[in-house]
Short mmCIF file of C-alpha atoms in Angstrom, two decimals:
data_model
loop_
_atom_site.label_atom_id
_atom_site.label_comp_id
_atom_site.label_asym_id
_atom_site.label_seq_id
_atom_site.Cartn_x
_atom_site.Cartn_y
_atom_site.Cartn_z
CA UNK A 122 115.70 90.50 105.69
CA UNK A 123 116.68 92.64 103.45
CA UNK A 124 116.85 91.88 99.36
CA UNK A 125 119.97 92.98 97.50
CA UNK A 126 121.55 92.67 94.32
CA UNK A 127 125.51 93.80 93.78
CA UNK A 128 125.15 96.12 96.67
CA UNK A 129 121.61 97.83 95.71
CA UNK A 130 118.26 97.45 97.76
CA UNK A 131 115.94 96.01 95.26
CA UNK A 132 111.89 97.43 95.19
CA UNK A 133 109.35 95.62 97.25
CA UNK A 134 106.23 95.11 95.40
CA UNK A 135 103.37 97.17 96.29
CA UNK A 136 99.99 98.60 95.34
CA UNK A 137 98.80 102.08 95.56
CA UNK A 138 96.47 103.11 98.35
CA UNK A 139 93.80 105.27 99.91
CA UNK A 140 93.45 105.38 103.29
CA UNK A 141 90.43 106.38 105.28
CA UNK A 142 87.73 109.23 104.83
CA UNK A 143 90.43 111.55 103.42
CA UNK A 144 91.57 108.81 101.57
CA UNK A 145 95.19 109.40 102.35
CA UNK A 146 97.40 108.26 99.23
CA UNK A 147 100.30 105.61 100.30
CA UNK A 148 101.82 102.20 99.12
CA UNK A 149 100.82 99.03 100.55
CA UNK A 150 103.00 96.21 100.78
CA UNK A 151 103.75 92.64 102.62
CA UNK A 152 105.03 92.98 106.16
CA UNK A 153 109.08 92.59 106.31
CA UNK A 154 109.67 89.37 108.36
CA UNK A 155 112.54 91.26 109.98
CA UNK A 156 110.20 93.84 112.06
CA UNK A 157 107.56 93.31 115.00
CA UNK A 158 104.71 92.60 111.63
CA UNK A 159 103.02 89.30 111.53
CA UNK A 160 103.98 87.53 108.31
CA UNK A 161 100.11 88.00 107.24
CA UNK A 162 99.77 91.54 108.30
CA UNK A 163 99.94 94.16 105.32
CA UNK A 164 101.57 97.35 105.90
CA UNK A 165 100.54 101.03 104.38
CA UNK A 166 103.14 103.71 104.02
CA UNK A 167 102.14 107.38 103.89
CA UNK A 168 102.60 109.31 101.23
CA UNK A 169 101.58 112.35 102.90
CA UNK A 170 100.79 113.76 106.72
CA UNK A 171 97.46 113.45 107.39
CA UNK A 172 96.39 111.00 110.11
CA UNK A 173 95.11 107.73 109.43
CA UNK A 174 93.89 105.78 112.51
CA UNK A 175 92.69 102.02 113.45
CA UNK A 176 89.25 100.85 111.54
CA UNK A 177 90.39 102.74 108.31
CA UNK A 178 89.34 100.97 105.40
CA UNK A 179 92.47 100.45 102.86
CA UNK A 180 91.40 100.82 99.32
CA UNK A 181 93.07 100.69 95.59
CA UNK A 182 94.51 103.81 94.50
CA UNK A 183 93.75 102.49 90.94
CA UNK A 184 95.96 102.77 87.86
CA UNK A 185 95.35 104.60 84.59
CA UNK A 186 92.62 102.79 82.92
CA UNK A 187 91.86 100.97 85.54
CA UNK A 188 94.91 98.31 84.65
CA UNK A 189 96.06 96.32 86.08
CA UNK A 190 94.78 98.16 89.35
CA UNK A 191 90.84 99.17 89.57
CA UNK A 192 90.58 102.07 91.77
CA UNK A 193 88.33 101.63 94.86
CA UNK A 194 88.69 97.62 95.42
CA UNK A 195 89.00 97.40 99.73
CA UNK A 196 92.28 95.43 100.32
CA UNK A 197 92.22 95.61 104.45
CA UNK A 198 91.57 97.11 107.54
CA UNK A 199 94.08 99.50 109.42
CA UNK A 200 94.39 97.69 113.03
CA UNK A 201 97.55 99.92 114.32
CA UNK A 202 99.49 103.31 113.54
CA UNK A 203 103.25 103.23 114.60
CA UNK A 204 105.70 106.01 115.59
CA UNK A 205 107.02 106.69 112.53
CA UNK A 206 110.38 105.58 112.02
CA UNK A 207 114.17 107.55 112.66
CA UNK A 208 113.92 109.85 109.65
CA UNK A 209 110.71 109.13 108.39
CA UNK A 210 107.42 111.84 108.18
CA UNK A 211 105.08 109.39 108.03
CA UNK A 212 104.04 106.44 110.69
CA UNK A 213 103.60 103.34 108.74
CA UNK A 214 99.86 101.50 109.57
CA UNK A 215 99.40 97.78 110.28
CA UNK A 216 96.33 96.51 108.14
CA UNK A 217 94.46 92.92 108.18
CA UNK A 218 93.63 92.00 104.91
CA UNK A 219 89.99 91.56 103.69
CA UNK A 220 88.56 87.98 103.21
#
C-alpha cells in the first residue's frame, strides 16, 4: 500500500543504519504490508554495494550530537538478503528486531 498525497509518494520513516563488520551505511524502515515482509520484520536498504549477509547485526547510524539518534544502539538481526529489485543496485535485507 502505497501512501500518497495529491499525486506525490510521501517519505516512509526510517533510521540510519550500519550493517555488519563493514558497517555498511543504509536506512531501515517498517516492512511494506504490500510485499512478501512479515508485518514485524524490519527492512534495511543499502546505501552502497558492499555485501551484507544473514546474522549481521543492524546498528544506529547515529545523528549529529547524538540526537535524537545515538550512534551504535543494535536495532536487529539481518535474517535474509533479496535480489535486489528491477532498477535497484542494492538488495534490500530482511532484519528481526532486537528484544
Amino acid at each position: 500500500m502505497e501512501l500518497r498525497r495529491r499525486g506525490h509518494r510521501l517519505p516512509r520513516a526510517g533510521v540510519g543504519v550500519r550493517t555488519g563488520a563493514k558497517g555498511v551505511i543504509g536506512t531501515l524502515t517498517g516492512s511494506d504490508p504490500t510485499t512478501s515482509h512479515d508485518a514485524d520484520e524490519l527492512v534495511v536498504t543499502q546505501l552502497g554495494r558492499d555485501a551484507v549477509g544473514a546474522g549481521d547485526e543492524v546498528v544506529t547510524l547515529g545523528s549529529p550530537n547524538g540526537r535524537p539518534y545515538p550512534p551504535g544502539i543494535t536495532v536487529g538481526t539481518v535474517t535474509d538478503v533479496e535480489r535486489p529489485p528491477a532498477r535497484s543496485p542494492t538488495p534490500p535485507a530482511s532484519t528481526r528486531p532486537s528484544s
